[in-house]
Amino acid sequence: MSLWSRIGRELIPASVRNGVVYDPLHPRDPALADLFGARQQVSAGVSVTERTAVTWTAIASGIRLASETVAMLPIDVVRRLERGRKLLPEHSVARVLEFPNPEMSGFEFRELMQTNIENWGNAYAQIRFDNARRPIELWPLTPDRVTVERNSTGDVVYRVGLPGEPFGQAASSAILPADEVLHIRGWSRSGIIGERMAVIFREAIGLGLVTEMFGALFFGQGLNAGGFLEHPGRLSKEAQDRLIKQKENQAGGISRAHRLAILEEGMKFNQTTIEPEKAQFLGLRQFQLGEACRILRMPPHVLYDLSRATFSNIEHQGIELVTYSWMPRVVRWEKRLAMQLLGQKDFVNVQIKFNMRALLRADTQAETAAFTAGRNGGWLSPNDIREYLDLNPRDGGDEYLDEPAGAPAQSPKPAKDGGMNDAAAQAA
């Protein structure tokens, strides 16, 4: 008998198949993950992990945009017909995608999973089946608790770390077979594990984090450049105490900026840091925003950088966003959901499709012109257009125009060529 124990938002079988294990190279506790991640310092001098990367506003904004966009799209389970398709709202997969588990809505589930794909490169969810092997629940798993392995027979399995005592105490883990884990991976060089953004782009992310930290520290120390005080001789104890008090009163926050500092006994201030203008600080921050766009594969305007946007190109950039950014993410979902949730009986004739019509209707004027040309040209019927717009067909809507609208009228044939003479034409 399978016993299930709920751990946070995770469902893990209490009967562990391969016993209790401990892998010190892959921490099972988020606190330990941060401890190990603290060693991932980059050349800029900061630690870049999945948790620190999202403190950069450009990355956080892009991840939120991608996760909310994927989550808001309706998912249809449809059966392919000879012409068109039939919605299957009562299908078990449709129900579990709408209500994955008792604690999450479909929007919240997809939002969390897409966030993990963007940040960790992988999203995992445990699949619970009924006795007929139909999916009934989906429970997301924390990515830093999951490792992908192969067992002795070469099959892919998922080792899920169970919460244990923090800071060095051994934590147990459970082994789940591949058919019980919904694994949606991001861009991958191995085909098994998605690449982690904080690893492959750590230097670019680190530079973005440092620019924000530099700006915050510059304002925090009263807009003053760093440096040292030079004295020709030796300061007395009284002079040192007065200097320390004056330093505390003059700097240490934006509210204390621009206060007067008095240097005693011939002291000189030697600046050691460069002012933001000379370091092209604003230009660097602008460039790093472009780096974030390249990492997330998004045009700058969706991250609210409108410096190069115009009224003529913003709509076409929106179309490119759907085609080259949202579409690959959606297809990734559709293929994995079909592989993991549809049985062999339904896999051939049933599809899982995200409804992206709302996103694709960016250029309404061009779309209307295309429909009009197709209708008047005779290669589109009203029901063809309605099907494209996800509308039900109407009676008599399958008719095609035999002659294109606006074609010049044909002159009547004369009587000698088989046409009617003037008297017969008038009688008719």
Short mmCIF file of C-alpha atoms in Angstrom, two decimals:
data_model
loop_
_atom_site.label_atom_id
_atom_site.label_comp_id
_atom_site.label_asym_id
_atom_site.label_seq_id
_atom_site.Cartn_x
_atom_site.Cartn_y
_atom_site.Cartn_z
CA MET A 1 0.00 0.00 0.00
CA SER A 2 1.34 3.40 -0.97
CA LEU A 3 1.41 5.91 1.85
CA TRP A 4 1.61 9.58 1.00
CA SER A 5 2.96 12.30 3.27
CA ARG A 6 2.56 15.97 2.45
CA ILE A 7 5.71 18.01 2.94
CA GLY A 8 5.10 21.70 2.34
CA ARG A 9 3.71 21.83 -1.17
CA GLU A 10 5.22 18.46 -2.14
CA LEU A 11 3.70 14.97 -2.12
CA ILE A 12 6.36 12.31 -1.64
CA PRO A 13 5.70 8.59 -1.17
CA ALA A 14 6.58 7.61 2.38
CA SER A 15 7.61 4.16 1.13
CA VAL A 16 10.97 5.04 -0.43
CA ARG A 17 11.92 2.62 -3.18
CA ASN A 18 15.70 2.65 -2.85
CA GLY A 19 16.06 3.50 0.80
CA VAL A 20 17.62 6.54 2.47
CA VAL A 21 20.53 8.23 0.72
CA TYR A 22 22.61 11.33 1.21
CA ASP A 23 24.55 13.19 -1.45
CA PRO A 24 26.75 15.93 0.08
CA LEU A 25 27.44 17.44 -3.35
CA HIS A 26 23.79 18.37 -3.90
CA PRO A 27 22.30 20.03 -0.79
CA ARG A 28 18.69 19.09 -0.18
CA ASP A 29 17.86 22.04 2.02
CA PRO A 30 17.46 25.58 0.57
CA ALA A 31 19.55 27.01 3.42
CA LEU A 32 22.39 24.70 2.48
CA ALA A 33 21.89 25.56 -1.19
CA ASP A 34 22.50 29.21 -0.32
CA LEU A 35 25.56 28.22 1.69
CA PHE A 36 27.02 26.30 -1.25
CA GLY A 37 25.96 29.07 -3.66
CA ALA A 38 27.93 31.65 -1.64
CA ARG A 39 31.05 30.15 -3.20
CA GLN A 40 29.84 30.99 -6.71
CA GLN A 41 31.54 34.37 -6.83
CA VAL A 42 32.14 35.98 -10.19
CA SER A 43 34.83 38.39 -11.35
CA ALA A 44 32.71 41.35 -10.23
CA GLY A 45 33.06 40.15 -6.64
CA VAL A 46 29.49 39.07 -5.90
CA SER A 47 27.84 35.70 -5.49
CA VAL A 48 25.48 34.72 -8.31
CA THR A 49 22.91 32.05 -7.52
CA GLU A 50 19.30 31.50 -8.50
CA ARG A 51 18.22 33.43 -5.43
CA THR A 52 20.55 36.39 -5.89
CA ALA A 53 19.93 36.65 -9.65
CA VAL A 54 16.27 37.58 -9.12
CA THR A 55 17.28 40.54 -6.95
CA TRP A 56 18.32 42.26 -10.19
CA THR A 57 15.21 44.10 -11.33
CA ALA A 58 15.73 43.37 -15.04
CA ILE A 59 15.89 39.60 -14.49
CA ALA A 60 13.05 39.61 -11.98
CA SER A 61 10.81 41.64 -14.29
CA GLY A 62 11.51 39.37 -17.26
CA ILE A 63 10.89 36.17 -15.30
CA ARG A 64 7.64 37.55 -13.93
CA LEU A 65 6.50 38.62 -17.39
CA ALA A 66 7.25 35.20 -18.92
CA SER A 67 5.62 33.24 -16.09
CA GLU A 68 2.47 35.38 -15.99
CA THR A 69 2.11 35.32 -19.79
CA VAL A 70 2.34 31.52 -20.01
CA ALA A 71 0.05 31.14 -16.99
CA MET A 72 -2.71 33.35 -18.37
CA LEU A 73 -3.07 31.48 -21.68
CA PRO A 74 -6.03 29.07 -21.77
CA ILE A 75 -5.17 25.41 -22.33
CA ASP A 76 -7.51 23.33 -24.49
CA VAL A 77 -7.61 19.56 -24.67
CA VAL A 78 -9.01 18.81 -28.13
CA ARG A 79 -9.69 15.83 -30.34
CA ARG A 80 -8.60 16.13 -33.94
CA LEU A 81 -11.40 15.58 -36.45
CA GLU A 82 -11.34 15.18 -40.20
CA ARG A 83 -11.93 18.91 -40.35
CA GLY A 84 -11.44 21.07 -37.32
CA ARG A 85 -11.33 19.87 -33.75
CA LYS A 86 -13.59 19.14 -30.81
CA LEU A 87 -13.00 20.52 -27.33
CA LEU A 88 -12.83 17.94 -24.53
CA PRO A 89 -13.50 19.90 -21.32
CA GLU A 90 -14.39 16.73 -19.39
CA HIS A 91 -11.15 14.97 -20.22
CA SER A 92 -9.11 14.02 -17.14
CA VAL A 93 -6.11 16.00 -18.42
CA ALA A 94 -8.26 19.11 -18.93
CA ARG A 95 -9.49 18.86 -15.33
CA VAL A 96 -6.05 18.38 -13.81
CA LEU A 97 -4.61 21.30 -15.80
CA GLU A 98 -7.42 23.56 -14.60
CA PHE A 99 -7.21 22.39 -10.96
CA PRO A 100 -3.78 20.75 -10.47
CA ASN A 101 -4.17 20.16 -6.72
CA PRO A 102 -6.38 21.28 -3.83
CA GLU A 103 -4.04 24.16 -2.98
CA MET A 104 -3.34 25.75 -6.36
CA SER A 105 -5.24 27.01 -9.37
CA GLY A 106 -4.11 26.28 -12.90
CA PHE A 107 -2.77 29.83 -13.23
CA GLU A 108 -0.74 29.59 -10.03
CA PHE A 109 0.65 26.18 -10.97
CA ARG A 110 1.79 27.25 -14.45
CA GLU A 111 3.15 30.54 -13.10
CA LEU A 112 5.33 28.70 -10.56
CA MET A 113 6.47 26.09 -13.06
CA GLN A 114 7.43 28.70 -15.67
CA THR A 115 9.27 30.72 -13.01
CA ASN A 116 11.34 27.63 -12.21
CA ILE A 117 12.03 27.05 -15.91
CA GLU A 118 13.29 30.60 -16.37
CA ASN A 119 15.35 30.70 -13.19
CA TRP A 120 16.50 27.10 -12.64
CA GLY A 121 16.24 25.80 -16.20
CA ASN A 122 13.94 23.00 -15.04
CA ALA A 123 10.47 22.65 -13.55
CA TYR A 124 9.33 19.49 -11.81
CA ALA A 125 5.94 18.31 -10.61
CA GLN A 126 4.91 14.97 -9.19
CA ILE A 127 2.00 13.32 -11.01
CA ARG A 128 -0.59 11.39 -9.04
CA PHE A 129 -2.70 8.88 -10.97
CA ASP A 130 -5.92 7.08 -10.18
CA ASN A 131 -6.37 3.32 -10.53
CA ALA A 132 -7.11 3.74 -14.25
CA ARG A 133 -3.77 5.52 -14.70
CA ARG A 134 -5.43 8.87 -15.32
CA PRO A 135 -3.72 11.97 -13.85
CA ILE A 136 -5.64 13.43 -10.93
CA GLU A 137 -3.12 15.78 -9.22
CA LEU A 138 0.04 17.71 -10.03
CA TRP A 139 2.29 18.82 -7.14
CA PRO A 140 5.26 21.09 -7.95
CA LEU A 141 8.66 20.08 -6.59
CA THR A 142 11.35 22.53 -5.53
CA PRO A 143 14.07 22.42 -8.23
CA ASP A 144 17.01 22.56 -5.81
CA ARG A 145 15.73 19.39 -4.15
CA VAL A 146 15.61 17.36 -7.38
CA THR A 147 18.45 15.59 -9.17
CA VAL A 148 18.09 13.57 -12.35
CA GLU A 149 19.89 10.24 -12.38
CA ARG A 150 19.94 6.91 -14.18
CA ASN A 151 19.34 3.71 -12.27
CA SER A 152 21.13 0.40 -12.75
CA THR A 153 18.96 -0.46 -15.77
CA GLY A 154 19.68 2.88 -17.48
CA ASP A 155 16.24 4.40 -16.88
CA VAL A 156 15.93 8.06 -15.88
CA VAL A 157 14.79 8.53 -12.28
CA TYR A 158 14.32 11.59 -10.11
CA ARG A 159 15.83 11.78 -6.65
CA VAL A 160 13.84 14.21 -4.49
CA GLY A 161 15.45 15.41 -1.30
CA LEU A 162 13.25 15.40 1.77
CA PRO A 163 13.57 18.20 4.34
CA GLY A 164 15.99 17.29 7.09
CA GLU A 165 18.02 18.95 9.79
CA PRO A 166 19.79 22.02 8.35
CA PHE A 167 23.50 22.79 8.37
CA GLY A 168 25.18 19.51 7.68
CA GLN A 169 22.76 16.91 8.98
CA ALA A 170 21.99 14.12 6.53
CA ALA A 171 18.69 14.43 4.68
CA SER A 172 16.83 11.49 3.20
CA SER A 173 15.59 11.32 -0.36
CA ALA A 174 12.97 9.50 -2.39
CA ILE A 175 13.31 8.02 -5.86
CA LEU A 176 10.52 8.71 -8.36
CA PRO A 177 10.32 7.06 -11.79
CA ALA A 178 10.26 9.29 -14.87
CA ASP A 179 6.60 8.55 -15.65
CA GLU A 180 5.56 10.02 -12.28
CA VAL A 181 7.35 13.35 -12.73
CA LEU A 182 6.30 16.12 -15.08
CA HIS A 183 9.67 17.56 -16.09
CA ILE A 184 9.64 20.64 -18.32
CA ARG A 185 13.18 21.62 -19.12
CA GLY A 186 14.43 24.84 -20.61
CA TRP A 187 17.24 25.25 -23.10
CA SER A 188 19.45 22.20 -22.76
CA ARG A 189 22.79 21.04 -24.11
CA SER A 190 22.33 17.46 -22.87
CA GLY A 191 18.66 16.79 -23.62
CA ILE A 192 18.15 15.65 -20.02
CA ILE A 193 18.73 18.71 -17.83
CA GLY A 194 17.99 22.33 -18.67
CA GLU A 195 20.76 24.88 -18.29
CA ARG A 196 20.72 27.04 -15.16
CA MET A 197 20.67 30.74 -15.95
CA ALA A 198 22.74 31.69 -12.90
CA VAL A 199 25.51 29.34 -14.06
CA ILE A 200 25.87 29.97 -17.79
CA PHE A 201 25.25 33.74 -17.55
CA ARG A 202 26.77 34.32 -14.13
CA GLU A 203 29.30 36.97 -15.21
CA ALA A 204 26.70 39.11 -17.01
CA ILE A 205 24.25 38.76 -14.11
CA GLY A 206 27.01 39.54 -11.63
CA LEU A 207 27.88 42.76 -13.45
CA GLY A 208 24.21 43.77 -13.41
CA LEU A 209 24.03 43.12 -9.68
CA VAL A 210 27.20 45.11 -9.05
CA THR A 211 25.95 48.16 -10.95
CA GLU A 212 22.86 48.28 -8.75
CA MET A 213 24.95 47.80 -5.61
CA PHE A 214 27.36 50.53 -6.69
CA GLY A 215 24.52 52.99 -7.24
CA ALA A 216 22.96 52.13 -3.88
CA LEU A 217 26.28 52.49 -2.03
CA PHE A 218 27.09 55.75 -3.80
CA PHE A 219 23.85 57.29 -2.59
CA GLY A 220 24.19 55.58 0.79
CA GLN A 221 27.49 57.28 1.50
CA GLY A 222 26.16 60.71 0.69
CA LEU A 223 27.11 60.94 -3.00
CA ASN A 224 30.78 61.09 -1.98
CA ALA A 225 33.56 59.37 -3.85
CA GLY A 226 35.82 57.10 -1.83
CA GLY A 227 39.36 58.03 -0.89
CA PHE A 228 41.79 58.58 1.97
CA LEU A 229 43.07 61.50 4.07
CA GLU A 230 46.75 62.41 3.86
CA HIS A 231 48.50 64.18 6.79
CA PRO A 232 52.03 65.57 6.62
CA GLY A 233 52.81 64.52 10.17
CA ARG A 234 51.11 62.67 13.00
CA LEU A 235 47.58 63.40 14.24
CA SER A 236 47.03 63.90 17.93
CA LYS A 237 44.47 61.77 19.76
CA GLU A 238 42.13 64.74 20.09
CA ALA A 239 42.37 65.51 16.34
CA GLN A 240 41.64 61.87 15.49
CA ASP A 241 38.54 61.85 17.70
CA ARG A 242 37.25 65.09 16.16
CA LEU A 243 37.89 63.74 12.66
CA ILE A 244 35.97 60.53 13.36
CA LYS A 245 32.98 62.44 14.75
CA GLN A 246 33.02 64.83 11.81
CA LYS A 247 33.15 61.89 9.37
CA GLU A 248 30.13 60.27 11.03
CA ASN A 249 28.23 63.57 10.92
CA GLN A 250 29.12 64.36 7.30
CA ALA A 251 28.60 61.01 5.56
CA GLY A 252 26.55 57.88 6.06
CA GLY A 253 23.36 58.53 4.13
CA ILE A 254 21.63 60.74 1.59
CA SER A 255 20.20 62.94 4.36
CA ARG A 256 23.76 63.88 5.39
CA ALA A 257 25.07 64.66 1.94
CA HIS A 258 26.69 68.02 1.10
CA ARG A 259 27.59 68.83 4.69
CA LEU A 260 30.76 70.84 5.23
CA ALA A 261 33.91 68.90 6.15
CA ILE A 262 36.87 70.68 7.75
CA LEU A 263 40.33 69.13 7.30
CA GLU A 264 42.76 70.07 10.06
CA GLU A 265 46.52 70.47 10.25
CA GLY A 266 47.19 70.50 6.51
CA MET A 267 45.39 67.26 5.69
CA LYS A 268 44.48 66.53 2.05
CA PHE A 269 41.77 64.30 0.61
CA ASN A 270 42.94 61.93 -2.14
CA GLN A 271 40.18 60.40 -4.21
CA THR A 272 40.59 56.71 -5.09
CA THR A 273 37.30 55.95 -6.84
CA ILE A 274 35.90 57.30 -10.08
CA GLU A 275 32.77 59.39 -10.22
CA PRO A 276 29.78 57.66 -11.88
CA GLU A 277 29.92 60.08 -14.83
CA LYS A 278 33.56 59.26 -15.59
CA ALA A 279 32.88 55.54 -15.20
CA GLN A 280 29.92 55.86 -17.62
CA PHE A 281 27.72 54.36 -14.92
CA LEU A 282 24.40 55.13 -16.61
CA GLY A 283 25.65 53.75 -19.91
CA LEU A 284 26.75 50.56 -18.20
CA ARG A 285 23.36 50.12 -16.55
CA GLN A 286 21.68 50.64 -19.92
CA PHE A 287 23.96 48.06 -21.54
CA GLN A 288 23.27 45.53 -18.77
CA LEU A 289 19.56 45.93 -19.37
CA GLY A 290 20.22 44.82 -22.94
CA GLU A 291 22.19 41.87 -21.56
CA ALA A 292 19.15 40.86 -19.49
CA CYS A 293 17.01 41.01 -22.64
CA ARG A 294 19.46 38.70 -24.43
CA ILE A 295 19.51 36.27 -21.51
CA LEU A 296 15.71 36.14 -21.33
CA ARG A 297 15.23 36.40 -25.11
CA MET A 298 12.89 39.38 -24.91
CA PRO A 299 12.87 42.70 -26.76
CA PRO A 300 13.80 45.72 -24.62
CA HIS A 301 10.38 47.36 -24.72
CA VAL A 302 8.75 44.58 -22.65
CA LEU A 303 11.25 45.36 -19.87
CA TYR A 304 10.18 49.02 -20.14
CA ASP A 305 13.20 50.23 -22.08
CA LEU A 306 11.61 52.46 -24.72
CA SER A 307 14.75 54.38 -25.64
CA ARG A 308 14.75 52.97 -29.19
CA ALA A 309 11.07 52.18 -29.60
CA THR A 310 8.93 54.06 -32.11
CA PHE A 311 5.24 54.06 -32.93
CA SER A 312 6.01 52.31 -36.22
CA ASN A 313 8.03 49.39 -34.85
CA ILE A 314 6.52 48.68 -31.44
CA GLU A 315 3.63 46.65 -32.87
CA HIS A 316 5.93 44.51 -35.01
CA GLN A 317 8.21 43.97 -32.03
CA GLY A 318 5.16 42.63 -30.22
CA ILE A 319 4.55 40.16 -33.06
CA GLU A 320 8.20 39.08 -32.94
CA LEU A 321 7.87 38.62 -29.18
CA VAL A 322 5.01 36.16 -29.72
CA THR A 323 6.78 34.32 -32.54
CA TYR A 324 10.31 34.02 -31.19
CA SER A 325 9.85 34.23 -27.42
CA TRP A 326 6.42 33.07 -26.26
CA MET A 327 5.87 30.41 -28.93
CA PRO A 328 8.95 28.29 -28.06
CA ARG A 329 7.99 28.40 -24.39
CA VAL A 330 4.42 27.31 -25.16
CA VAL A 331 5.46 24.49 -27.51
CA ARG A 332 7.82 23.23 -24.81
CA TRP A 333 4.83 22.94 -22.48
CA GLU A 334 2.54 21.33 -25.07
CA LYS A 335 4.97 18.57 -26.00
CA ARG A 336 5.88 17.61 -22.45
CA LEU A 337 2.28 17.68 -21.23
CA ALA A 338 1.28 15.39 -24.11
CA MET A 339 4.16 12.99 -23.39
CA GLN A 340 3.56 12.83 -19.64
CA LEU A 341 -0.21 13.11 -19.23
CA LEU A 342 -1.83 11.56 -22.30
CA GLY A 343 -2.07 7.77 -22.40
CA GLN A 344 -1.24 5.68 -25.44
CA LYS A 345 -4.92 5.56 -26.41
CA ASP A 346 -5.25 9.36 -26.58
CA PHE A 347 -1.77 10.28 -27.74
CA VAL A 348 -2.60 9.94 -31.45
CA ASN A 349 -5.95 11.75 -31.66
CA VAL A 350 -5.90 14.11 -28.66
CA GLN A 351 -3.89 17.31 -28.46
CA ILE A 352 -3.05 19.75 -25.67
CA LYS A 353 -2.96 23.26 -27.14
CA PHE A 354 -2.40 26.68 -25.63
CA ASN A 355 -4.81 29.22 -27.09
CA MET A 356 -2.53 31.97 -28.35
CA ARG A 357 -5.00 33.79 -30.58
CA ALA A 358 -5.19 36.78 -28.29
CA LEU A 359 -1.42 37.24 -28.43
CA LEU A 360 -1.25 36.76 -32.19
CA ARG A 361 -3.88 39.43 -32.89
CA ALA A 362 -1.37 42.22 -32.57
CA ASP A 363 -1.90 43.86 -35.96
CA THR A 364 -5.70 43.92 -36.22
CA GLN A 365 -5.76 46.07 -39.33
CA ALA A 366 -3.44 43.74 -41.26
CA GLU A 367 -5.37 40.67 -40.07
CA THR A 368 -8.70 42.15 -41.22
CA ALA A 369 -7.23 43.05 -44.60
CA ALA A 370 -5.96 39.48 -45.02
CA PHE A 371 -9.38 38.00 -44.19
CA THR A 372 -11.10 40.39 -46.60
CA ALA A 373 -8.70 39.52 -49.40
CA GLY A 374 -9.19 35.81 -48.78
CA ARG A 375 -12.97 36.09 -48.74
CA ASN A 376 -13.18 38.26 -51.82
CA GLY A 377 -10.57 36.18 -53.61
CA GLY A 378 -12.60 33.01 -53.18
CA TRP A 379 -10.12 30.93 -51.14
CA LEU A 380 -11.67 31.59 -47.70
CA SER A 381 -15.23 30.97 -46.56
CA PRO A 382 -16.86 32.69 -43.59
CA ASN A 383 -16.47 29.50 -41.56
CA ASP A 384 -12.77 29.30 -42.41
CA ILE A 385 -12.34 32.75 -40.93
CA ARG A 386 -14.53 31.92 -37.92
CA GLU A 387 -12.49 28.80 -37.26
CA TYR A 388 -9.31 30.85 -37.24
CA LEU A 389 -10.92 33.22 -34.72
CA ASP A 390 -12.01 30.29 -32.53
CA LEU A 391 -15.69 30.91 -33.32
CA ASN A 392 -18.25 28.19 -34.00
CA PRO A 393 -19.32 27.73 -37.65
CA ARG A 394 -22.64 29.20 -38.79
CA ASP A 395 -25.23 27.80 -41.16
CA GLY A 396 -24.44 28.60 -44.77
CA GLY A 397 -20.94 29.75 -43.88
CA ASP A 398 -19.14 27.16 -46.01
CA GLU A 399 -19.86 28.93 -49.31
CA TYR A 400 -16.97 30.28 -51.36
CA LEU A 401 -17.33 33.12 -53.81
CA ASP A 402 -17.12 31.79 -57.38
CA GLU A 403 -16.09 35.15 -58.82
CA PRO A 404 -13.79 37.48 -56.97
CA ALA A 405 -15.58 40.56 -55.69
CA GLY A 406 -14.99 43.62 -57.81
CA ALA A 407 -14.22 41.69 -61.01
CA PRO A 408 -15.26 43.57 -64.20
CA ALA A 409 -18.67 42.59 -65.62
CA GLN A 410 -18.55 40.39 -68.73
CA SER A 411 -20.15 41.80 -71.94
CA PRO A 412 -23.11 39.69 -73.23
CA LYS A 413 -22.44 37.50 -76.23
CA PRO A 414 -24.01 38.60 -79.55
CA ALA A 415 -26.77 36.49 -81.16
CA LYS A 416 -24.47 35.13 -83.84
CA ASP A 417 -22.20 33.66 -81.12
CA GLY A 418 -25.04 31.92 -79.28
CA GLY A 419 -26.19 34.86 -77.23
CA MET A 420 -29.63 36.38 -77.09
CA ASN A 421 -30.72 39.02 -79.65
CA ASP A 422 -32.05 42.32 -78.44
CA ALA A 423 -35.74 41.26 -78.74
CA ALA A 424 -35.20 38.05 -76.78
CA ALA A 425 -33.20 39.93 -74.16
CA GLN A 426 -35.99 42.45 -73.72
CA ALA A 427 -38.60 39.67 -73.49
CA ALA A 428 -36.51 37.93 -70.84
#
